[in-house]
PDB file of C-alpha atoms and ligand atoms in Angstrom:
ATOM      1  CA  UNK A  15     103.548  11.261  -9.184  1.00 44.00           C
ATOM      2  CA  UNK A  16     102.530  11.582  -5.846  1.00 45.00           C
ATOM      3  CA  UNK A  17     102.801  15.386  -4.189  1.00 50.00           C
ATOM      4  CA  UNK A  18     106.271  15.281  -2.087  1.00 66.00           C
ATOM      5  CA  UNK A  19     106.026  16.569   1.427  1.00 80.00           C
ATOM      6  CA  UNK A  20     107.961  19.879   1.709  1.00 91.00           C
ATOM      7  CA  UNK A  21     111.189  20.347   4.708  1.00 94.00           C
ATOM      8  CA  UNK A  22     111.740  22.314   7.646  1.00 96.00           C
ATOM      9  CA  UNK A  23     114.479  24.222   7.471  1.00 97.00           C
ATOM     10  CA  UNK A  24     115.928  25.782  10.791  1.00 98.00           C
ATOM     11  CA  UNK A  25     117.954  28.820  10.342  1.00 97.00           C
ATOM     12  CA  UNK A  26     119.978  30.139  13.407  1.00 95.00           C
ATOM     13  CA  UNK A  27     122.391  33.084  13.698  1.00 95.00           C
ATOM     14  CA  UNK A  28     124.317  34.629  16.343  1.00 90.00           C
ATOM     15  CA  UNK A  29     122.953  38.107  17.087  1.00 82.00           C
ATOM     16  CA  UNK A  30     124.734  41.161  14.440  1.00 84.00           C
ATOM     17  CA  UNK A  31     125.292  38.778  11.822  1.00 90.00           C
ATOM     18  CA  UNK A  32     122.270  39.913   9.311  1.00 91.00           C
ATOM     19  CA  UNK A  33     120.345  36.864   9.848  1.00 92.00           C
ATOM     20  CA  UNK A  34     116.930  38.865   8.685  1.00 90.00           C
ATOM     21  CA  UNK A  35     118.332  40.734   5.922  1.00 94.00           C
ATOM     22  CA  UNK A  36     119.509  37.691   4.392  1.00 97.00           C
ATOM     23  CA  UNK A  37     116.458  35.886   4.987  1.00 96.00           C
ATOM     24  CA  UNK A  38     114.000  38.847   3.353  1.00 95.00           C
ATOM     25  CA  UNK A  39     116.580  38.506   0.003  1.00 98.00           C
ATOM     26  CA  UNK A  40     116.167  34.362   0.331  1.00 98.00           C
ATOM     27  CA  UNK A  41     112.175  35.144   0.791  1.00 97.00           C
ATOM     28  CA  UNK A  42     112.140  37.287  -2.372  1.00 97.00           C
ATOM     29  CA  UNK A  43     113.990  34.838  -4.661  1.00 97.00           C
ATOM     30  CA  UNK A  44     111.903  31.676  -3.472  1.00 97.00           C
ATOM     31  CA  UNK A  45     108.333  32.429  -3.743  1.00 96.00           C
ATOM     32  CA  UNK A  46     107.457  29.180  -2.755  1.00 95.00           C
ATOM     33  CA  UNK A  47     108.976  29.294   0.442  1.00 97.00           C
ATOM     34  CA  UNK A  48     106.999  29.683   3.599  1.00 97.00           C
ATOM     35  CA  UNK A  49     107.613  31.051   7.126  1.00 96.00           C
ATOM     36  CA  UNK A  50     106.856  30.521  10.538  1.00 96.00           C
ATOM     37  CA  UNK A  51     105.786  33.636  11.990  1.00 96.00           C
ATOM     38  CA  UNK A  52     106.192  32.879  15.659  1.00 96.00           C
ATOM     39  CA  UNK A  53     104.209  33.488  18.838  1.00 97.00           C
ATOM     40  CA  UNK A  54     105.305  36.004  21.910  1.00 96.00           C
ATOM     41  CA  UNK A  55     104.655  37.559  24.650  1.00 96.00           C
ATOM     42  CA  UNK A  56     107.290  40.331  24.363  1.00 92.00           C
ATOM     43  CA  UNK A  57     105.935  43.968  23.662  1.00 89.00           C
ATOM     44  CA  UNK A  58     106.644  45.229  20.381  1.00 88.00           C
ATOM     45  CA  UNK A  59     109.860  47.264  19.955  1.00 80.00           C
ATOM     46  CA  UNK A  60     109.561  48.742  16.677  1.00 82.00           C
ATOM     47  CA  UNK A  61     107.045  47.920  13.565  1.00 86.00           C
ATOM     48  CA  UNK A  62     109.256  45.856  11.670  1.00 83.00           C
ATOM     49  CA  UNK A  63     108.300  43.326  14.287  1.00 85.00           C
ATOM     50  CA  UNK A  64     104.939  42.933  13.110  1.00 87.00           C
ATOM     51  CA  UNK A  65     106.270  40.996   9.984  1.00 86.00           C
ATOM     52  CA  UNK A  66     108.180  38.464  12.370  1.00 88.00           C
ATOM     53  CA  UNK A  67     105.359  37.714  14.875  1.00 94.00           C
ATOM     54  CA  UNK A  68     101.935  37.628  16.232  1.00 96.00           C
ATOM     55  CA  UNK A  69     102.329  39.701  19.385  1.00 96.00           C
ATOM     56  CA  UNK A  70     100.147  38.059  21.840  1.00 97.00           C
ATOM     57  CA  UNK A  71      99.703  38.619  25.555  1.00 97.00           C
ATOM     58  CA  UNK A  72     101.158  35.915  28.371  1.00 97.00           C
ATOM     59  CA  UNK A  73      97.895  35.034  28.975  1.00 97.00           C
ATOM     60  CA  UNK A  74      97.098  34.202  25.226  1.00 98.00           C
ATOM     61  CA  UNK A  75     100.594  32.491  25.041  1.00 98.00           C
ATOM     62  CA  UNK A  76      99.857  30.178  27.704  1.00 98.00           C
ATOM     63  CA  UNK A  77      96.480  29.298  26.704  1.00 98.00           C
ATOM     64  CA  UNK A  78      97.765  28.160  23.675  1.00 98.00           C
ATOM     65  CA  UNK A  79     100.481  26.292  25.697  1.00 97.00           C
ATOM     66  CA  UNK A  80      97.732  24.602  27.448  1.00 98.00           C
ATOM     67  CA  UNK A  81      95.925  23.240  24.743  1.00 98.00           C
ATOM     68  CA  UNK A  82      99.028  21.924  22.770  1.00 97.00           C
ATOM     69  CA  UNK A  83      99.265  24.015  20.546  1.00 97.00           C
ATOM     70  CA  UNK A  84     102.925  24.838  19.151  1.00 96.00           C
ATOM     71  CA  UNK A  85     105.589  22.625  17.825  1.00 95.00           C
ATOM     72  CA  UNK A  86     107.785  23.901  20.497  1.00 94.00           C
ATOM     73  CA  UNK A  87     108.717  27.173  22.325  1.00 94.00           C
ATOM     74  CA  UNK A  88     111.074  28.608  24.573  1.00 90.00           C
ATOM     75  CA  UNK A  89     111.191  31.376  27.700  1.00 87.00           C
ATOM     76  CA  UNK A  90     113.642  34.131  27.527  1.00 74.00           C
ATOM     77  CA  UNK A  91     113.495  36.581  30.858  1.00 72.00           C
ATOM     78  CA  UNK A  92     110.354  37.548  30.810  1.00 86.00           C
ATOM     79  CA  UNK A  93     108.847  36.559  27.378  1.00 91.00           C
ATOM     80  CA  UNK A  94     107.897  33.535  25.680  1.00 94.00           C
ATOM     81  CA  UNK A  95     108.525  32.655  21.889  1.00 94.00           C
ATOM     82  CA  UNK A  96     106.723  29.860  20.763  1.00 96.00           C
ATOM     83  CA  UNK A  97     106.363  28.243  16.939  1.00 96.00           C
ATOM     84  CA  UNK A  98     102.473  27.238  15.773  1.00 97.00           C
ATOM     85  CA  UNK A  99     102.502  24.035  15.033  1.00 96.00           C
ATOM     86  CA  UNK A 100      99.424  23.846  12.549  1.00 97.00           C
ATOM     87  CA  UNK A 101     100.149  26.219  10.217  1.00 97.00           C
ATOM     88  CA  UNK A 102     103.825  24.293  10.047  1.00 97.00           C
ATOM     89  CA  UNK A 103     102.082  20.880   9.467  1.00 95.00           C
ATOM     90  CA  UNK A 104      99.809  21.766   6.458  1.00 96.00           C
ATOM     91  CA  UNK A 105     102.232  23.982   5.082  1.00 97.00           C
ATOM     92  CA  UNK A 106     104.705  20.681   5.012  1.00 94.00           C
ATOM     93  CA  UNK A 107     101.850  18.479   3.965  1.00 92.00           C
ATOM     94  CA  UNK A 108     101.172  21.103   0.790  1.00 94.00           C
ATOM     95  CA  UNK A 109     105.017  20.118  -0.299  1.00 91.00           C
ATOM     96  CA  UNK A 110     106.126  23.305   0.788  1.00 95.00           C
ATOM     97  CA  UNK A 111     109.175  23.999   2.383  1.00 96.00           C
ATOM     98  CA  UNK A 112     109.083  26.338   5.865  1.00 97.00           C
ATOM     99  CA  UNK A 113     111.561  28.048   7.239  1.00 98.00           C
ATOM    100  CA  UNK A 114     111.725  28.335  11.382  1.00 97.00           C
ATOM    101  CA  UNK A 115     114.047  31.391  12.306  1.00 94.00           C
ATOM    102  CA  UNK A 116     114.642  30.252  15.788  1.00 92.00           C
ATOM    103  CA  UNK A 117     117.316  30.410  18.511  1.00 89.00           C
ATOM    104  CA  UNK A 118     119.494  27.358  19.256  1.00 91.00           C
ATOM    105  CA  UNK A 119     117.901  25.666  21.838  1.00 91.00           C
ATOM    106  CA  UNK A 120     114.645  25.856  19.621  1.00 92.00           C
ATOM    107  CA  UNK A 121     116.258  24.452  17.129  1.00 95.00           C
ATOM    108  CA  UNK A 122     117.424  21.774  19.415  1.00 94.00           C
ATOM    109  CA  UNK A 123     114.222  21.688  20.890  1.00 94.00           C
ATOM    110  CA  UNK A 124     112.824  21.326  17.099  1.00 96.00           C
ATOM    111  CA  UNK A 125     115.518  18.237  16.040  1.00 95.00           C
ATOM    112  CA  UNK A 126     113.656  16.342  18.869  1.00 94.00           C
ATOM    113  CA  UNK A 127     110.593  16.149  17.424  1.00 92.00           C
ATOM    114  CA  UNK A 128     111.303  16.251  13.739  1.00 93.00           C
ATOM    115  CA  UNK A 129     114.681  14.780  12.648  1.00 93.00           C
ATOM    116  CA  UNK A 130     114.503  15.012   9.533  1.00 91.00           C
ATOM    117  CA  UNK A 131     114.282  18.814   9.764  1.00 95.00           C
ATOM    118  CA  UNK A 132     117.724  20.648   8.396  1.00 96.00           C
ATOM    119  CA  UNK A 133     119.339  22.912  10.660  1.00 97.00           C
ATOM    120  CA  UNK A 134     121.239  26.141   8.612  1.00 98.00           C
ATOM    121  CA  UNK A 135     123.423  27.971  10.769  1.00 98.00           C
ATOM    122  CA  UNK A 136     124.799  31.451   9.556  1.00 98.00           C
ATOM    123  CA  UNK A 137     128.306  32.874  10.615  1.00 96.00           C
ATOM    124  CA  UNK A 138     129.852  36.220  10.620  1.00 95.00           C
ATOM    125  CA  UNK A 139     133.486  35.446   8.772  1.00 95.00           C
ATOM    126  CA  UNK A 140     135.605  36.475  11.629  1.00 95.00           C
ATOM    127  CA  UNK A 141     134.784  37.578  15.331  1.00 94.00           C
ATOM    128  CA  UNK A 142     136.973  40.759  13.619  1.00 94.00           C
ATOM    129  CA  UNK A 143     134.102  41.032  11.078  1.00 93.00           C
ATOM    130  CA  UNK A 144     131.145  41.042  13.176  1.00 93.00           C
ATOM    131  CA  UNK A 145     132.761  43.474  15.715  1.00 92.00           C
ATOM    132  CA  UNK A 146     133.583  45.608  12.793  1.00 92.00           C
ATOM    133  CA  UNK A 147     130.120  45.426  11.378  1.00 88.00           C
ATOM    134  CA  UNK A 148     128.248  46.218  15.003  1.00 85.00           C
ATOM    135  CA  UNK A 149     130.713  49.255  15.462  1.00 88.00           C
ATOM    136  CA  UNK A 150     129.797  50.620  11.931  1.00 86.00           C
ATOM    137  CA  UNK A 151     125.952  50.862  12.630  1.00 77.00           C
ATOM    138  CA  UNK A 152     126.958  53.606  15.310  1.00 75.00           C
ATOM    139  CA  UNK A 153     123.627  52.661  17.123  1.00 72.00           C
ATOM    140  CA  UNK A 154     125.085  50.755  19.824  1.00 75.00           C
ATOM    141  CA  UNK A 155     127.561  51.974  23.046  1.00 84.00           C
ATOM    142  CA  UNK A 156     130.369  49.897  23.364  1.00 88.00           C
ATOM    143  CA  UNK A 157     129.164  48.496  26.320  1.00 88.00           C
ATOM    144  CA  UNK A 158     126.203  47.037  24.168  1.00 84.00           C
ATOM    145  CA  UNK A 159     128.589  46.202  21.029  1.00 87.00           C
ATOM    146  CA  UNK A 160     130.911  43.908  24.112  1.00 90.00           C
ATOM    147  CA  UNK A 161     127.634  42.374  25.588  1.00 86.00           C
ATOM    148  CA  UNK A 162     126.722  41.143  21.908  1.00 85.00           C
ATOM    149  CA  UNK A 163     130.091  40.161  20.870  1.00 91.00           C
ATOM    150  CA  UNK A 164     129.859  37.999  24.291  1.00 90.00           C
ATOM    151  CA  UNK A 165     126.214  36.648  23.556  1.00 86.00           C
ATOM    152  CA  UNK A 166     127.358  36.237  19.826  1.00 90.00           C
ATOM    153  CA  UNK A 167     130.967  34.258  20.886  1.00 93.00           C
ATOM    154  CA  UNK A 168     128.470  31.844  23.323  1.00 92.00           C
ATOM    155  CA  UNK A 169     125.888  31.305  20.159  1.00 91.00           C
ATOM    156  CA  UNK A 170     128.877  30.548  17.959  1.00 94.00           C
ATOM    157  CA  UNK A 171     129.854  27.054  20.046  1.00 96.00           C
ATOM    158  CA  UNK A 172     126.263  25.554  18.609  1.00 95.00           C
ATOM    159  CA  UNK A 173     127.557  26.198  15.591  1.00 96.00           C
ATOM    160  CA  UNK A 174     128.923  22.427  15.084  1.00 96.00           C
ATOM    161  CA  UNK A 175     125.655  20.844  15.594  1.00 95.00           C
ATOM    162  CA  UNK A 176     123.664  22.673  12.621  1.00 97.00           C
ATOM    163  CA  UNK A 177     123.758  20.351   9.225  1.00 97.00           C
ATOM    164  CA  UNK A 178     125.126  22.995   6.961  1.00 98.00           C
ATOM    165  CA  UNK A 179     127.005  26.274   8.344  1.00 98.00           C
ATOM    166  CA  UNK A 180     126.219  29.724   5.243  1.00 98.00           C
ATOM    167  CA  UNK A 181     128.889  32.729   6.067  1.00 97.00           C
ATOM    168  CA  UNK A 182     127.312  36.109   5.839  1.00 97.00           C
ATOM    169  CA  UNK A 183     129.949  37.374   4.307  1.00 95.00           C
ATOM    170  CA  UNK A 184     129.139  39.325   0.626  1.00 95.00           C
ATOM    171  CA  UNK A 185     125.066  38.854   1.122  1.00 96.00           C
ATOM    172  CA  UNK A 186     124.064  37.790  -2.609  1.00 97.00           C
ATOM    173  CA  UNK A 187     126.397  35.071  -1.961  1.00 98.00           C
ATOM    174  CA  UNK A 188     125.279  33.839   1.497  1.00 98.00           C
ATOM    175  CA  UNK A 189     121.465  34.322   0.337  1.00 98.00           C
ATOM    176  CA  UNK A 190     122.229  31.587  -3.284  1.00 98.00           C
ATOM    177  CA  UNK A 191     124.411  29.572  -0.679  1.00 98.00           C
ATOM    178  CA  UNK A 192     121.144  29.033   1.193  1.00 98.00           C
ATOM    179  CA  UNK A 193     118.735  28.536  -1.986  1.00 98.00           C
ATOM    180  CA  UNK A 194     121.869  25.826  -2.998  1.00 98.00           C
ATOM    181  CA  UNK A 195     121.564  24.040   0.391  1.00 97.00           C
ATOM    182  CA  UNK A 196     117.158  24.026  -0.258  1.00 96.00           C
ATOM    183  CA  UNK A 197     117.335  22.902  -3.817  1.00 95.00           C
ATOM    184  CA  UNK A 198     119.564  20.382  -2.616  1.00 94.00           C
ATOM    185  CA  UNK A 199     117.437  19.149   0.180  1.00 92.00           C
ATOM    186  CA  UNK A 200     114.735  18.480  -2.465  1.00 88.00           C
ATOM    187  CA  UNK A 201     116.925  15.649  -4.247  1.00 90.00           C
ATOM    188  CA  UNK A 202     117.209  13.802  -0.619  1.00 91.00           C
ATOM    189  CA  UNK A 203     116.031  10.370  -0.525  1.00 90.00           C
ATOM    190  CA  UNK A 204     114.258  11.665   2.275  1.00 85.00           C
ATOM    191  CA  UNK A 205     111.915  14.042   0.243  1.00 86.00           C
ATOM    192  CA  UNK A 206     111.812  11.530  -2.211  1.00 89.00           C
ATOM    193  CA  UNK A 207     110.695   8.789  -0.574  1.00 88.00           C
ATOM    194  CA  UNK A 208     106.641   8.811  -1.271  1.00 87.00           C
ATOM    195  CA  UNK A 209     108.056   8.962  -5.176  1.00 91.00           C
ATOM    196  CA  UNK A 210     110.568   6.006  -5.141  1.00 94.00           C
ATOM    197  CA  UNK A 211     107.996   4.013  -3.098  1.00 94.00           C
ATOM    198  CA  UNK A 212     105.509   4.544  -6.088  1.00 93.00           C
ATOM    199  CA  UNK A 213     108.216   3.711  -8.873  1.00 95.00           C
ATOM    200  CA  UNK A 214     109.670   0.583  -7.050  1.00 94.00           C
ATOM    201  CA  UNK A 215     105.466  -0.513  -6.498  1.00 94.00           C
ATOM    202  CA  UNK A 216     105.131  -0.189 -10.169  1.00 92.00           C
ATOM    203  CA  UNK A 217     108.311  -1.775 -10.750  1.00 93.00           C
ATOM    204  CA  UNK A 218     106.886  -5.363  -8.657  1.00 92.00           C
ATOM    205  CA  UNK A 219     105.758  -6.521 -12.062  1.00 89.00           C
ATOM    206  CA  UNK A 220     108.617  -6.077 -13.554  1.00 88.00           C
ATOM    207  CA  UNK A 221     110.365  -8.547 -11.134  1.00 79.00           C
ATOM    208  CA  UNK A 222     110.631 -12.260 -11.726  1.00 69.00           C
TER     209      UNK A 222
HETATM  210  P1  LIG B 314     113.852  39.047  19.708  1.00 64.47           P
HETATM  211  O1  LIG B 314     113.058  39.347  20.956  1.00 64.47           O
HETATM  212  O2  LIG B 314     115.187  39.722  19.717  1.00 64.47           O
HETATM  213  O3  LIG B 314     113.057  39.301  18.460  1.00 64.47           O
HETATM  214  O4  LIG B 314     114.150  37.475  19.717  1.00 64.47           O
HETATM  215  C1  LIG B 314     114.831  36.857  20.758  1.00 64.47           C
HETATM  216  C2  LIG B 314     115.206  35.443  20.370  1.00 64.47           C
HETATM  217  O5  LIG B 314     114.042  34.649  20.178  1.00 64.47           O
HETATM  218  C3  LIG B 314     115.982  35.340  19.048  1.00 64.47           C
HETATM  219  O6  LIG B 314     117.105  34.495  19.259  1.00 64.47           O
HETATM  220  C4  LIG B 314     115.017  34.668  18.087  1.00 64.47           C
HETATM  221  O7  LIG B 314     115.656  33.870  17.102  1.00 64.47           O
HETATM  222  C5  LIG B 314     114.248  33.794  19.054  1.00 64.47           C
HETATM  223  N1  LIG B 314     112.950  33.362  18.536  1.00 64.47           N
HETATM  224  C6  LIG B 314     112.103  34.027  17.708  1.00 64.47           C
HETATM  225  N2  LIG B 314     111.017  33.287  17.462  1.00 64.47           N
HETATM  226  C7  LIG B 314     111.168  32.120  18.136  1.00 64.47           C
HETATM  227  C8  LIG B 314     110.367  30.936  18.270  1.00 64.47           C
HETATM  228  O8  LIG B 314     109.276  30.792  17.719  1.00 64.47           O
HETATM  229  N3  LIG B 314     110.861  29.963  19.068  1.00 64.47           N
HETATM  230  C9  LIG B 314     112.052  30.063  19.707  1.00 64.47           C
HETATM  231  N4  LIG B 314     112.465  29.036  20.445  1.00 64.47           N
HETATM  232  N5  LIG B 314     112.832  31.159  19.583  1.00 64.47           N
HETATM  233  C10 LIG B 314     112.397  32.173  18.815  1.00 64.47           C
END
């Protein structure tokens, strides 16, 4: 049987609603899955961001830019954020499935060029919820808690245009709702289609 090439999988997440924690849990229960580490020109603001991105400067950035180099990318303020595209491609061409964590226009930006990506987005369950939750880490004035809450209630309307919509609500079960929604994606006719293509060329000589 032919290898099967692997999906992109887009996950978006309005800002507060544990979008990394759930993806570290997803990353340690599927071994096989890859991802992105993305491109930018912002300076880092704590370590942690070392494990999400090569920090590059704007010149760097828009080098790479220049000679064609990312699957897409996006400008906010100041800094750039851009997604390699070659260590995407071989990754997909091993059969592996990568996951993009990426804001909503790059996953727009994303469906473009690669339909048959799947988009994941991941809600809070209530506005009362995530308010709750941002209040409770204490690290945040409640000027910054309101401005989230705002950015949060604007990233929430692109909600309807993601394939398949995980609620953060008890984490275990929002991290096996999105292993469900990638096992799934294997089955597609989609991802199968290099397989059925060699079963229904062996099947010709079975045909009268
Ligand atoms: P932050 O600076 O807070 O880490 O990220 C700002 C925004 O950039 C977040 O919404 C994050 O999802 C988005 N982002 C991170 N990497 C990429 C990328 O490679 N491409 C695009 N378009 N957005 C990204």
């Amino acid at each position: 049987m032919s290898k099967m090439s692997g999906t992109l999988i887009l996950v978006s997440a309005p800002s507060g609603c544990g979008k990394d924690t759930v993806l570290k849990e997803v990353f340690k229960k599927d071994k096989e899955l890859r991802f992105s580490i993305s491109y930018t020109s912002r300076p880092e603001r704590d370590p942690a961001d070392r494990e999400k991105y090569n920090l590059v400067s704007e010149q760097e950035f828009l080098k790479m830019l220049e000679n064609n180099e990312f699957l897409e990318y996006n400008k906010y303020g100041k800094n750039y954020y851009g997604t390699r595209k070659k260590p995407v491609d071989d990754w997909l061409s091993e059969g592996k499935n990568v996951i993009l964590e990426i804001d909503v226009n790059g996953a727009k930006n994303v469906k473009k060029v690669c339909p048959e990506a799947i988009s994941i987005f991941i809600m809070p369950p209530s506005m009362a919820e995530l308010e709750r939750r941002l209040r409770n880490r204490g690290t945040e004035s409640d000027e910054d808690v309101k401005k989230r809450l705002e950015i949060a209630a604007e990233e929430i309307t692109h909600a309807k245009n993601y394939d398949y919509i995980c609620i953060n609500n008890e984490l275990s079960e929002c991290v096996e709702d999105i292993l469900t929604v990638i096992k799934a994606q294997s089955f597609t006719k989609n991802t199968m289609k290099d397989f059925i293509e060699e079963v229904e060329k062996d099947a010709e000589s079975f045909n009268r």
